[in-house]
Coordinates of C-alpha atoms in Angstrom, one line a residue:
X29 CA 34.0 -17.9 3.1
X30 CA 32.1 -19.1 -0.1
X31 CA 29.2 -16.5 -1.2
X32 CA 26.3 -17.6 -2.8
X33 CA 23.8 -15.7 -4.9
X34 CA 20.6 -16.6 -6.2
X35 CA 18.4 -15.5 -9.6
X36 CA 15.5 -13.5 -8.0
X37 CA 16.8 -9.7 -8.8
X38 CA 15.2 -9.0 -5.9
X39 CA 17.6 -6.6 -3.8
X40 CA 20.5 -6.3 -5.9
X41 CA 23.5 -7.9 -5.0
X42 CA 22.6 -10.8 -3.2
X43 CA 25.0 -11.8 -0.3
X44 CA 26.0 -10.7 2.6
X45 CA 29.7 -11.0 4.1
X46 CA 27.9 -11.9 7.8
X47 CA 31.0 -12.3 9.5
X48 CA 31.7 -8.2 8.6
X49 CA 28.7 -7.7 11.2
X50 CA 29.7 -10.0 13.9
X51 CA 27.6 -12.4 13.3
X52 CA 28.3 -16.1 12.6
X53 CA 26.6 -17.7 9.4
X54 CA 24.4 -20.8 10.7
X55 CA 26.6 -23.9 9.9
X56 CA 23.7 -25.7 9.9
X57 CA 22.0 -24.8 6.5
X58 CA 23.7 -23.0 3.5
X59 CA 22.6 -19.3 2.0
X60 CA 20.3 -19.7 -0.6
X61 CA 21.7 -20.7 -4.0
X62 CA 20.6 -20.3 -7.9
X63 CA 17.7 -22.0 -8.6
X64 CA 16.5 -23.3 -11.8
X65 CA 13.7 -25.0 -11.0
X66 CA 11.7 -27.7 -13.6
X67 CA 8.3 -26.2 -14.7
X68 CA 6.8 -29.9 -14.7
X69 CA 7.2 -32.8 -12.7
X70 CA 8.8 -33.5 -9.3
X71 CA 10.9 -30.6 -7.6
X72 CA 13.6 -31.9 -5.5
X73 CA 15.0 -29.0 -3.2
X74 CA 17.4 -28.4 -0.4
X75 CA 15.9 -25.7 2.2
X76 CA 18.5 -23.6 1.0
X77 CA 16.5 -24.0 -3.0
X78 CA 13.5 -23.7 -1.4
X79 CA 14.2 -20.6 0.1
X80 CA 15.3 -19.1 -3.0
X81 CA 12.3 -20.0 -4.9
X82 CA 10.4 -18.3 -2.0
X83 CA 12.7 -15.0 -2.8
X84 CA 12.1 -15.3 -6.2
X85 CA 8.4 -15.6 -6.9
X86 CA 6.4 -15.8 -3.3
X87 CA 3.1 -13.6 -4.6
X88 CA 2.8 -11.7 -1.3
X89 CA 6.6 -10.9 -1.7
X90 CA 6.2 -9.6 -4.5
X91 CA 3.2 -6.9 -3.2
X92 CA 5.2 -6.3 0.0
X93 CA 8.7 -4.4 -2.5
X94 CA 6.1 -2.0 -3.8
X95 CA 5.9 -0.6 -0.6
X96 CA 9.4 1.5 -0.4
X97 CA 9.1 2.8 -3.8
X98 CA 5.7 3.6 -3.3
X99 CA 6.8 5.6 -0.1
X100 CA 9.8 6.9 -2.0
X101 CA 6.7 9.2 -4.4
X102 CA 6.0 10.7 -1.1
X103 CA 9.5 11.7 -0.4
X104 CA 9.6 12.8 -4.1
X105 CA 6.7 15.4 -4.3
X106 CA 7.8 16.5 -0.8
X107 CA 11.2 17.4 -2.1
X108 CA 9.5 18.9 -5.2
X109 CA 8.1 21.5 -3.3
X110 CA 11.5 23.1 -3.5
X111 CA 12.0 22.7 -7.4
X112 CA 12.0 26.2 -9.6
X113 CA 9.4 26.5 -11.8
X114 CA 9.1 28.0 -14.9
X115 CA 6.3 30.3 -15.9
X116 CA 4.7 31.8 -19.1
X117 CA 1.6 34.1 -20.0
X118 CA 0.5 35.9 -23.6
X119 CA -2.5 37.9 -24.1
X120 CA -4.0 40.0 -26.4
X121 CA -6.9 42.0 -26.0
X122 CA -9.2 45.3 -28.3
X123 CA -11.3 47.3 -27.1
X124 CA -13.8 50.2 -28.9
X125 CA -15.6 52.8 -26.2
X126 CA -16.8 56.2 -26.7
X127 CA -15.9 59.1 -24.6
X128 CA -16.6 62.5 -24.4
X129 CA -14.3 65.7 -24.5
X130 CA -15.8 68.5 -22.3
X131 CA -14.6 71.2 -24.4
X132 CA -16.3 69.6 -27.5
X133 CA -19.1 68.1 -26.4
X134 CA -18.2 65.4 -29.3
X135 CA -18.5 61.6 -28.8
X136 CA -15.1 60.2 -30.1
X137 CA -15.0 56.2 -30.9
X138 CA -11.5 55.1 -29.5
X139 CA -10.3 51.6 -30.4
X140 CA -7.1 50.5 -28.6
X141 CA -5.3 47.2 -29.0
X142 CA -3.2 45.3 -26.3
X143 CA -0.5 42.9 -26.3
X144 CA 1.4 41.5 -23.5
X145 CA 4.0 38.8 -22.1
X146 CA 5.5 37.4 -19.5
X147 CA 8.3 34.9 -18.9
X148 CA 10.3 34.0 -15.4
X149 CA 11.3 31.5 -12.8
X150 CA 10.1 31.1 -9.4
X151 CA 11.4 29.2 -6.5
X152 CA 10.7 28.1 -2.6
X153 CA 13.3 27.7 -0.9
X154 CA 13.5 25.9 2.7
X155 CA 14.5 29.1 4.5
X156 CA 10.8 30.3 4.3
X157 CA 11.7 32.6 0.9
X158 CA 9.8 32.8 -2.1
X159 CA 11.7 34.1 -5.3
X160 CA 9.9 35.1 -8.3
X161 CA 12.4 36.3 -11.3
X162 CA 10.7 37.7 -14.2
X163 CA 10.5 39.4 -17.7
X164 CA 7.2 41.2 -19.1
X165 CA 6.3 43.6 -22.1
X166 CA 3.1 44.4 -23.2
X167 CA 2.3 47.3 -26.1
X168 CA -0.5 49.4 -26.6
X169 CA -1.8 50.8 -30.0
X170 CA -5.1 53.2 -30.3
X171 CA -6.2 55.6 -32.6
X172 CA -6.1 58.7 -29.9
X173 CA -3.0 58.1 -28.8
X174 CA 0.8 57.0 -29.7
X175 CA 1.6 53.5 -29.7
X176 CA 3.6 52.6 -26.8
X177 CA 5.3 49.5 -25.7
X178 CA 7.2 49.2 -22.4
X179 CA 9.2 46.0 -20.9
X180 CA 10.1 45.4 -17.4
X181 CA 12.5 43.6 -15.5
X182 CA 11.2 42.5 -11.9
X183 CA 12.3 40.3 -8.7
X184 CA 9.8 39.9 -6.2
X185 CA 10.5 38.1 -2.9
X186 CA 8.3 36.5 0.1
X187 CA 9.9 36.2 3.4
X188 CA 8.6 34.7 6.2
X189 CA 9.4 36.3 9.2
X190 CA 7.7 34.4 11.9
X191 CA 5.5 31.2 11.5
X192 CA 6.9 29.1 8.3
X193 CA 10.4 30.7 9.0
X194 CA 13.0 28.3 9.3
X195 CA 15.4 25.5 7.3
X196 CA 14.6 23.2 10.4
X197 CA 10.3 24.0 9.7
X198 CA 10.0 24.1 6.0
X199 CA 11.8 20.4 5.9
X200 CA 9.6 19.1 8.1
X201 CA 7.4 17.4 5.9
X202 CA 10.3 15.7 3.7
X203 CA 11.9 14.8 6.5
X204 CA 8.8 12.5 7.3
X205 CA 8.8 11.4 4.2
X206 CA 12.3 10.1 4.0
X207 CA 11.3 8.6 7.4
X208 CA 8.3 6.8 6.1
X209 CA 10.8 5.1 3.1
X210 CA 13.1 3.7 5.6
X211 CA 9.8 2.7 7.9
X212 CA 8.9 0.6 5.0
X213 CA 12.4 -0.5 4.4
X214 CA 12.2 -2.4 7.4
X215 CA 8.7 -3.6 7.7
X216 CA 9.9 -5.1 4.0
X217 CA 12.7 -6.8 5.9
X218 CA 10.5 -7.6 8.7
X219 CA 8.5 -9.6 6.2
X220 CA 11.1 -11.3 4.4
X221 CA 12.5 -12.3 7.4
X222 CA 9.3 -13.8 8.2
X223 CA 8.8 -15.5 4.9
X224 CA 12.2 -17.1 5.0
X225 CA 11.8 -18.8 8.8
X226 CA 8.0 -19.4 7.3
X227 CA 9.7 -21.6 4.2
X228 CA 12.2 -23.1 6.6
X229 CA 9.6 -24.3 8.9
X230 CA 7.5 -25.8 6.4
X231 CA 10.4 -27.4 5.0
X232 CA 11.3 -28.8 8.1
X233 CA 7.7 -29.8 9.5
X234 CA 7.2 -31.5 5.6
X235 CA 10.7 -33.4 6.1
X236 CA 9.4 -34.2 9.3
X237 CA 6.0 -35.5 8.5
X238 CA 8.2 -38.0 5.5
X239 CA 10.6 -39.0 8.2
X240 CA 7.8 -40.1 10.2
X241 CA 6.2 -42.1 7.3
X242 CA 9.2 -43.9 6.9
X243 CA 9.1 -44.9 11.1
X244 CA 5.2 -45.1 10.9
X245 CA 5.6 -48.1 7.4
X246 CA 8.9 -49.6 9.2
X247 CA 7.1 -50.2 12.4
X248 CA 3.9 -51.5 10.3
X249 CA 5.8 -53.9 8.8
X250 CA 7.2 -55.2 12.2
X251 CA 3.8 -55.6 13.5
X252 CA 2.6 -57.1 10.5
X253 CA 5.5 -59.6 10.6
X254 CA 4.8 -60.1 14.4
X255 CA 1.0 -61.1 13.2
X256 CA 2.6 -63.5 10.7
X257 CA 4.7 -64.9 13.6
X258 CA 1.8 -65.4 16.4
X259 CA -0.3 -67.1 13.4
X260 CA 2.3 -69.9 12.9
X261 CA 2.9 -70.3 16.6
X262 CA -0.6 -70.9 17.5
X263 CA -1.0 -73.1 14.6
X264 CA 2.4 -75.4 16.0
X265 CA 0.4 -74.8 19.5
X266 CA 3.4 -73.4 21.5
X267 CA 1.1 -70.2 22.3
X268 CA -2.9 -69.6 22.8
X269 CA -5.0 -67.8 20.2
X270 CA -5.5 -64.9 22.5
X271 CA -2.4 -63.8 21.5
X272 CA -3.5 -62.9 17.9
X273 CA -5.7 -60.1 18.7
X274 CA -3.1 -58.0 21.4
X275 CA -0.8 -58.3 17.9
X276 CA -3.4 -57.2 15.4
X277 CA -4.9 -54.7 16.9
X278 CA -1.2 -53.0 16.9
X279 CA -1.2 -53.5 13.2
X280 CA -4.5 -51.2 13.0
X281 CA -3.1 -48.7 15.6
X282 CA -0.4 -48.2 13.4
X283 CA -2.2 -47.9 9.9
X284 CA -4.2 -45.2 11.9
X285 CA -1.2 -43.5 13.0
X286 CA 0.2 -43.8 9.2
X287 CA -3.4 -42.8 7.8
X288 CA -2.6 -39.7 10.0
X289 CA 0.9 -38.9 9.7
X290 CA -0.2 -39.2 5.3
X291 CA -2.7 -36.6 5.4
X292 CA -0.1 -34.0 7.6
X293 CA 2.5 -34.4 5.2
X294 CA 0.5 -33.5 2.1
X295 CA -0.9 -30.6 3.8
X296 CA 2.3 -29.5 4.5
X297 CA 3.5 -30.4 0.7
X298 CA 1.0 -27.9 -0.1
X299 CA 1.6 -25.3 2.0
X300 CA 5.0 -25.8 0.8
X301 CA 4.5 -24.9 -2.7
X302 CA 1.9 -22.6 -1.9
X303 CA 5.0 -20.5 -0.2
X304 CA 7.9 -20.9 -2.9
X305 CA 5.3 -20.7 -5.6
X306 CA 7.3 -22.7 -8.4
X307 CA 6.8 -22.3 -12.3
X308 CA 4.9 -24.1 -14.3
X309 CA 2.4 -27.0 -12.8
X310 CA 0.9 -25.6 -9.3
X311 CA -1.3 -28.3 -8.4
X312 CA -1.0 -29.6 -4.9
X313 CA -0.7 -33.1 -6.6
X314 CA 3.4 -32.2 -7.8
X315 CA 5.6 -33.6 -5.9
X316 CA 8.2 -32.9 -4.0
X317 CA 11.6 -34.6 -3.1
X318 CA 13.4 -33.3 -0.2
X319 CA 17.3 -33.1 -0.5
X320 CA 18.3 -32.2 3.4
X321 CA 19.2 -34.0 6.2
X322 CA 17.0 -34.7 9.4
X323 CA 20.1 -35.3 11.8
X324 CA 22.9 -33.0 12.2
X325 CA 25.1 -32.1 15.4
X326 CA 23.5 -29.0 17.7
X327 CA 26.0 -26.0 18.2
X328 CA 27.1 -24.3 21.0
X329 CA 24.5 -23.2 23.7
X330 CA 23.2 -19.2 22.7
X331 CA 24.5 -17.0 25.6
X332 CA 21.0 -14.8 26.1
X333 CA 22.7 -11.3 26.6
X334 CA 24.5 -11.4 23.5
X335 CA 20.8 -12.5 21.3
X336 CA 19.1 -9.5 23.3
X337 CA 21.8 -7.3 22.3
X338 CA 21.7 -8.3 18.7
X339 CA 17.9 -8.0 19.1
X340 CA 17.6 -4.5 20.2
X341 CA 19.9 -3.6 18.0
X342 CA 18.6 -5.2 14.3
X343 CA 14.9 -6.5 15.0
X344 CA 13.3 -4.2 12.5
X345 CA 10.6 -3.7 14.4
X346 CA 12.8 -2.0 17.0
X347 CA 13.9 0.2 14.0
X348 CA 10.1 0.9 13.0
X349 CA 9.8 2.2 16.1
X350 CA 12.3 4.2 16.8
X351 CA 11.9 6.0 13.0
X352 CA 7.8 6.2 14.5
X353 CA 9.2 8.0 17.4
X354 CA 11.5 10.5 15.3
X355 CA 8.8 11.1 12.7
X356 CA 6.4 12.5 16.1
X357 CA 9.2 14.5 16.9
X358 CA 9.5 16.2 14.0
X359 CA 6.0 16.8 14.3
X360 CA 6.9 18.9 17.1
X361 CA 8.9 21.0 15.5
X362 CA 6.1 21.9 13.1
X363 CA 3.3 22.5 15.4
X364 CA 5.2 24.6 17.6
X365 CA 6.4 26.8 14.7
X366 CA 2.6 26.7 14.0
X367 CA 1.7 28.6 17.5
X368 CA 3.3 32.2 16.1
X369 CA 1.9 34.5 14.4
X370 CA 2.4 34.9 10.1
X371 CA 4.2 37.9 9.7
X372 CA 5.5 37.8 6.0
X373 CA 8.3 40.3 4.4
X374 CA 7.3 41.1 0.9
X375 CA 9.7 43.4 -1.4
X376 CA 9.3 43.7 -5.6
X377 CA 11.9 45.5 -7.5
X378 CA 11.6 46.2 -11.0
X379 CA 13.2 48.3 -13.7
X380 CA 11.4 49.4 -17.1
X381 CA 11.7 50.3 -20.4
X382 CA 9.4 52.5 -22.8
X383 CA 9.2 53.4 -26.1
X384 CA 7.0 52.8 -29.5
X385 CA 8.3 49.2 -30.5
X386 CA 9.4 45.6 -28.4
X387 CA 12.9 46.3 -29.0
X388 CA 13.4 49.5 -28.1
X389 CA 11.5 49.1 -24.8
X390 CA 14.2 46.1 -23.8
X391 CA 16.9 48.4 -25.1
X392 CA 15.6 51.2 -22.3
X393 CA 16.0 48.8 -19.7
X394 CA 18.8 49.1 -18.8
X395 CA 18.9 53.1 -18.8
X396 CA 18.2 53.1 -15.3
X397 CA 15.6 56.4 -15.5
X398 CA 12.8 54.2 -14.7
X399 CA 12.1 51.7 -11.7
X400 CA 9.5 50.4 -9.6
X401 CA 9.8 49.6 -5.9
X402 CA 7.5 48.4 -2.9
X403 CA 8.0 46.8 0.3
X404 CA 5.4 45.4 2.8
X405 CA 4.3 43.7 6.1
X406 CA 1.2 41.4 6.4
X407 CA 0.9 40.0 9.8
X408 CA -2.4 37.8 10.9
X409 CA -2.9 36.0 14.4
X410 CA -5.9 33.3 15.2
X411 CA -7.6 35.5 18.5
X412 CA -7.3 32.6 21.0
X413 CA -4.8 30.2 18.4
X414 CA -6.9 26.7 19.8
X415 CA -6.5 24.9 16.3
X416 CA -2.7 25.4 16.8
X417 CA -2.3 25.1 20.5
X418 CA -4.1 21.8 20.0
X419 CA -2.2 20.5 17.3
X420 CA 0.8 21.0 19.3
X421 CA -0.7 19.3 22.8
X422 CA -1.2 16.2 19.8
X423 CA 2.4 16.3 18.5
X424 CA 3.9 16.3 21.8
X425 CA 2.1 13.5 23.7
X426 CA 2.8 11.5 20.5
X427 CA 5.9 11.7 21.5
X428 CA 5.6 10.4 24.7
X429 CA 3.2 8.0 23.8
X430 CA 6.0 7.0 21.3
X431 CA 8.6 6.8 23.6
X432 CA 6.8 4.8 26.1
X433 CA 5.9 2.4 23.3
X434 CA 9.9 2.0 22.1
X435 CA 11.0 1.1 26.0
X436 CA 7.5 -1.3 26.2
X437 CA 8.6 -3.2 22.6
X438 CA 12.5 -3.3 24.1
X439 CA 11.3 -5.1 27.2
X440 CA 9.1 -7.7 25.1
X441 CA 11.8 -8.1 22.5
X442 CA 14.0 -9.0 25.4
X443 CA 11.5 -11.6 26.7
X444 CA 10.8 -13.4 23.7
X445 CA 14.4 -13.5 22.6
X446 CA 15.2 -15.0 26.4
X447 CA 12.3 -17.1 25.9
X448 CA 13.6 -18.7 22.5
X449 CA 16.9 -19.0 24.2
X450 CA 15.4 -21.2 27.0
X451 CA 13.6 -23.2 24.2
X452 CA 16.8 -23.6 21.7
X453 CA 18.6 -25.0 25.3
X454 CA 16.0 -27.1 26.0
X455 CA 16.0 -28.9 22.3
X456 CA 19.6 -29.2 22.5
X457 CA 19.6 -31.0 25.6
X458 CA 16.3 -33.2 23.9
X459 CA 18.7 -34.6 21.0
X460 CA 20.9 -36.5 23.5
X461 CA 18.3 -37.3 25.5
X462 CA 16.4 -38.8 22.9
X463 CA 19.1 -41.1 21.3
X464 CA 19.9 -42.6 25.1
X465 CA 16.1 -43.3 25.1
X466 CA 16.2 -44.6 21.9
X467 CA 19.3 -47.2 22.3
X468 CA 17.5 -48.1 25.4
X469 CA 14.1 -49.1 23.2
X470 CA 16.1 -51.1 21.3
X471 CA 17.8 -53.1 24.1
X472 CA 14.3 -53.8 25.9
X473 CA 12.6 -54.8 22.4
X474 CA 15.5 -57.4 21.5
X475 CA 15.4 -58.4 25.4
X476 CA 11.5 -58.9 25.0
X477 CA 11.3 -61.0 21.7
X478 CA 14.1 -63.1 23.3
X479 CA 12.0 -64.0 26.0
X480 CA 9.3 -64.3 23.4
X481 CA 11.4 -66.8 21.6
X482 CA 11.9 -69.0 24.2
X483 CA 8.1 -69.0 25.7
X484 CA 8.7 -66.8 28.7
X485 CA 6.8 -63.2 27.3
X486 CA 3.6 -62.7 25.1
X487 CA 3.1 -60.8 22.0
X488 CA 1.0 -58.1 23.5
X489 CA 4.7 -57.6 25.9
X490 CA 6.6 -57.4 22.2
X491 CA 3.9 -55.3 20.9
X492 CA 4.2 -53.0 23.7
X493 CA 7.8 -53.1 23.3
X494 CA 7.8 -52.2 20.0
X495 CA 5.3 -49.4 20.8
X496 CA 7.5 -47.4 23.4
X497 CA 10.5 -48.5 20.1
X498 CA 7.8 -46.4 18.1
X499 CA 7.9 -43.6 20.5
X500 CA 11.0 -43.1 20.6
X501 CA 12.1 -43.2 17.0
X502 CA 9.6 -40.9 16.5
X503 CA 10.5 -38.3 19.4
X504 CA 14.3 -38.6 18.2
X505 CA 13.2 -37.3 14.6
X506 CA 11.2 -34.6 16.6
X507 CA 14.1 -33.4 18.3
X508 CA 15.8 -32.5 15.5
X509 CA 13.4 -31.2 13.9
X510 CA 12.1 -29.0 17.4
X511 CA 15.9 -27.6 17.7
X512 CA 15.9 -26.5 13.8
X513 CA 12.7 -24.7 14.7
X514 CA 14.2 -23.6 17.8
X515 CA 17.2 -22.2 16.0
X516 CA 15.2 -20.2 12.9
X517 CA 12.5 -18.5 15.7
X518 CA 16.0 -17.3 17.6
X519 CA 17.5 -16.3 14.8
X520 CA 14.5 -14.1 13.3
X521 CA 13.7 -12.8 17.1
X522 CA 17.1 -11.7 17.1
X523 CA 16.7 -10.2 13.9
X524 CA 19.7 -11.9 12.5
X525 CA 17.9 -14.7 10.6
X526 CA 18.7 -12.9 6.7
X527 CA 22.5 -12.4 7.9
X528 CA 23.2 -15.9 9.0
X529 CA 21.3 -17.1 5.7
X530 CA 23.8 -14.3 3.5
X531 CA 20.5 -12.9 2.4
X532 CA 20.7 -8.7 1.7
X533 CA 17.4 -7.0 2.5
X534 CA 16.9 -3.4 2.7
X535 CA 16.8 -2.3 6.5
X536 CA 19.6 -4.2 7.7
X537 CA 21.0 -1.4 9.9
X538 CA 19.6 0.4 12.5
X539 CA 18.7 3.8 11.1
X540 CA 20.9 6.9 11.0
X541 CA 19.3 10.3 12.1
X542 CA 19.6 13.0 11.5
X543 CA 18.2 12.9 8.8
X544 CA 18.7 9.4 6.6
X545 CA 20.0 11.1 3.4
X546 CA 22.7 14.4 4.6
X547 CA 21.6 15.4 0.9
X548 CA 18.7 18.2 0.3

């Protein structure tokens, strides 16, 4: 299999090997190729071109890929909760009181001057266990006393014992997170998904709107011929002026339908370029030439079960849902850790070193004459806990309201995609239908100016004839064009439409819990 990339930078590498996922590449248009597109002038593009321009520089696109790294900050300062953090504090500080010595009755003036520091690390750590490692002096010099300068060495830890105990509670919250970045993975591939059957549609609507231009002036020019025709017979007599008004009054039926069929396709033109968003002139006047064919030969009928499979299985709004309904129960896990009480563990250990100067304090340290050490319980409990019982009655019929949404979407998913089925069938089945009614127009036209030749039918019988010609040229170009359509609104209901066009998007898979990323 060939793989095709094109210039947009957009996700990376750029194809897909579809057949790796089971999944056919459409046979009837090719994956998006590199497109150097003119910055003036008239663009000609395949669908394929088109498409890739779409990828490259659609303006709503190009909003909607902020969304997963903007999710992704979330997940960021969530895991940042649980980074070590360094910490640092100076002082200094003098001081001049008076106090009085009862067995002198004397007012002394004592100045005293302080200095102190403090350097350590601290920590929280998903387990519910704050860790606080540090290293303090501070020195004291007055004129009543000695100077004295002391250094300590101290580890204090937090444990939660009860409520905010817990790996599975303190992760809660980055958990969430991570489950909001893949949420928005697939609502970005929901909407490129969308954008890409959007291009292809317009492509195929403008293609059709030229093709029937092309029928509309063909059949114009037969009708104005016919007029030319009636004019010289009633002038040699063989036929009765009535006959001129049947034929021109097809002439101005058509120019209306051709007025008509004009102003569609440049709407369409613009929509067009409104969509790929080309450089350089963006005028609705540029034009464009369209490189793709109208006709092709349909595939094999879809088989239903295997689309609804695929469906439930890669639709990423099936995905969304699912991650929506994990995200609630996570939720759970929260609130109910939020119905006990706090009752936090809280131990400091410290060892300390004196002496006149900085140095020989730190020296002291490690003499192991002096320590510090304290342990204590704090416990508190809401009388009545309503805030948390409440929270948790939320959390848990989220969940159930989640759930019941997930089974409602699989059952529409399976309808529409049953649905789209039904209609690719029924467009098939229109394309041979079409051409038999279409060689059949022909034969009764040819039949009905042969009998017009020879005196025995009148021009408004030809001009009829050439009407139902009309109507059928026309609804053979709409078949094609209404099984094309068919095809891309399967495909994207299925949500295989970027793997059949070899087009990587984020969200591709259905997602992997728990939890997304193994990594802390």
């Amino acid at each position: 299999m060939r793989r095709f990339t094109f210039l947009t930078g957009l996700f990376g590498s750029l194809f897909l090997a579809a057949t790796a996922q089971g999944i056919e590449p459409d046979n009837t248009v090719a994956p998006p190729q590199t497109v150097d597109a003119p910055v003036t002038g008239p663009l000609e593009l395949s669908v394929e071109e088109a498409v890739a321009l779409a990828l490259q520089a659609n303006p709503e696109l190009l909003a909607e890929r902020q969304n997963p790294v903007i999710a992704g900050t979330f997940a960021d300062v969530e895991r940042a909760r649980f980074d070590p953090s360094v910490f640092a504090s100076a002082s200094i500080g003098a001081e001049v009181s008076q106090q009085q010595f009862a067995n002198t009755n004397e007012n002394l003036l004592i100045e005293r001057d302080t200095k102190s520091a403090a350097v350590g690390l601290r920590q929280y750590f998903p387990t519910g266990t704050d860790v606080e490692l540090s290293v303090s002096q501070d020195k004291f010099e007055s004129n009543r006393a000695p100077t004295q300068a002391g250094a300590r060495v101290g580890l204090t830890l937090t444990q939660a014992l009860l409520r905010g105990a817990g790996i599975g509670t303190n992760l809660v919250a980055l958990r969430q997170a991570r489950t909001d970045v893949a949420a928005s993975a697939y609502q970005l591939r929901g909407f490129v998904a969308t954008l890409v059957a959007e291009v292809e549609r317009t492509y195929w609507q403008y293609l059709g709107a030229r093709e029937r231009i092309r029928i509309l002036e063909s059949s114009l020019e037969l009708a104005e011929r016919q007029v030319e025709q009636a004019r010289q017979r009633i002038e040699a007599g063989t036929v009765a002026r009535t006959e001129l008004a049947a034929v021109k009054a097809e002439v101005a039926r058509r120019r209306q339908a051709l007025i008509d069929g004009r102003a569609e396709a440049e709407r369409l033109k613009a929509s067009l370029l409104r969509q790929i968003n080309p450089p350089g002139q963006q005028d609705g006047e540029r034009d464009i030439r369209l490189a793709s064919e109208v006709e092709f030969t349909p595939g094999d009928d879809p088989v239903a079960a295997e689309h609804i499979d695929l469906a439930l299985a890669r639709r990423p709004e099936i995905n969304e849902a699912r991650l929506l309904l994990a995200r609630n129960e996570l939720q759970v896990v929260a609130t109910r850790n939020g119905l006990l009480p706090r009752l936090d563990l809280f131990v400091t250990l410290g060892q300390t070193g004196f002496s006149d100067s900085f140095g020989e304090a730190y020296s002291q340290v490690d003499s192991g004459d002096t320590y510090d050490l304290s342990a204590a319980l704090e416990f508190e409990y809401p009388l009545g806990n309503r805030a948390a019982d409440a929270e948790d009655l939320r959390a848990r019929r989220e969940v159930v309201q989640a759930e019941a949404s997930l089974a409602n979407l699989g059952r529409l998913i399976s309808a529409e995609v049953r649905n789209a089925v039904i209609e690719a069938r029924r467009a098939a089945a229109q394309i041979d239908a079409t051409a038999a009614t279409l060689a059949l127009q022909e034969e009764t036209l040819e039949a009905e100016q042969a009998r017009f030749e020879v005196g025995r039918s009148t021009s408004l019988l030809v001009a009829q004839a050439q009407r139902d010609l009309l109507a059928a040229q026309l609804d053979r170009a709409d078949a094609f064009l209404a099984y094309r359509q068919a095809l891309i609104d399967l495909y994207r209901l299925d949500g295989s439409l970027l793997i059949r066009r070899l087009i990587d998007a984020p969200g591709e898979k259905p997602p992997d819990l728990p939890w997304l990323d193994s990594r802390f």
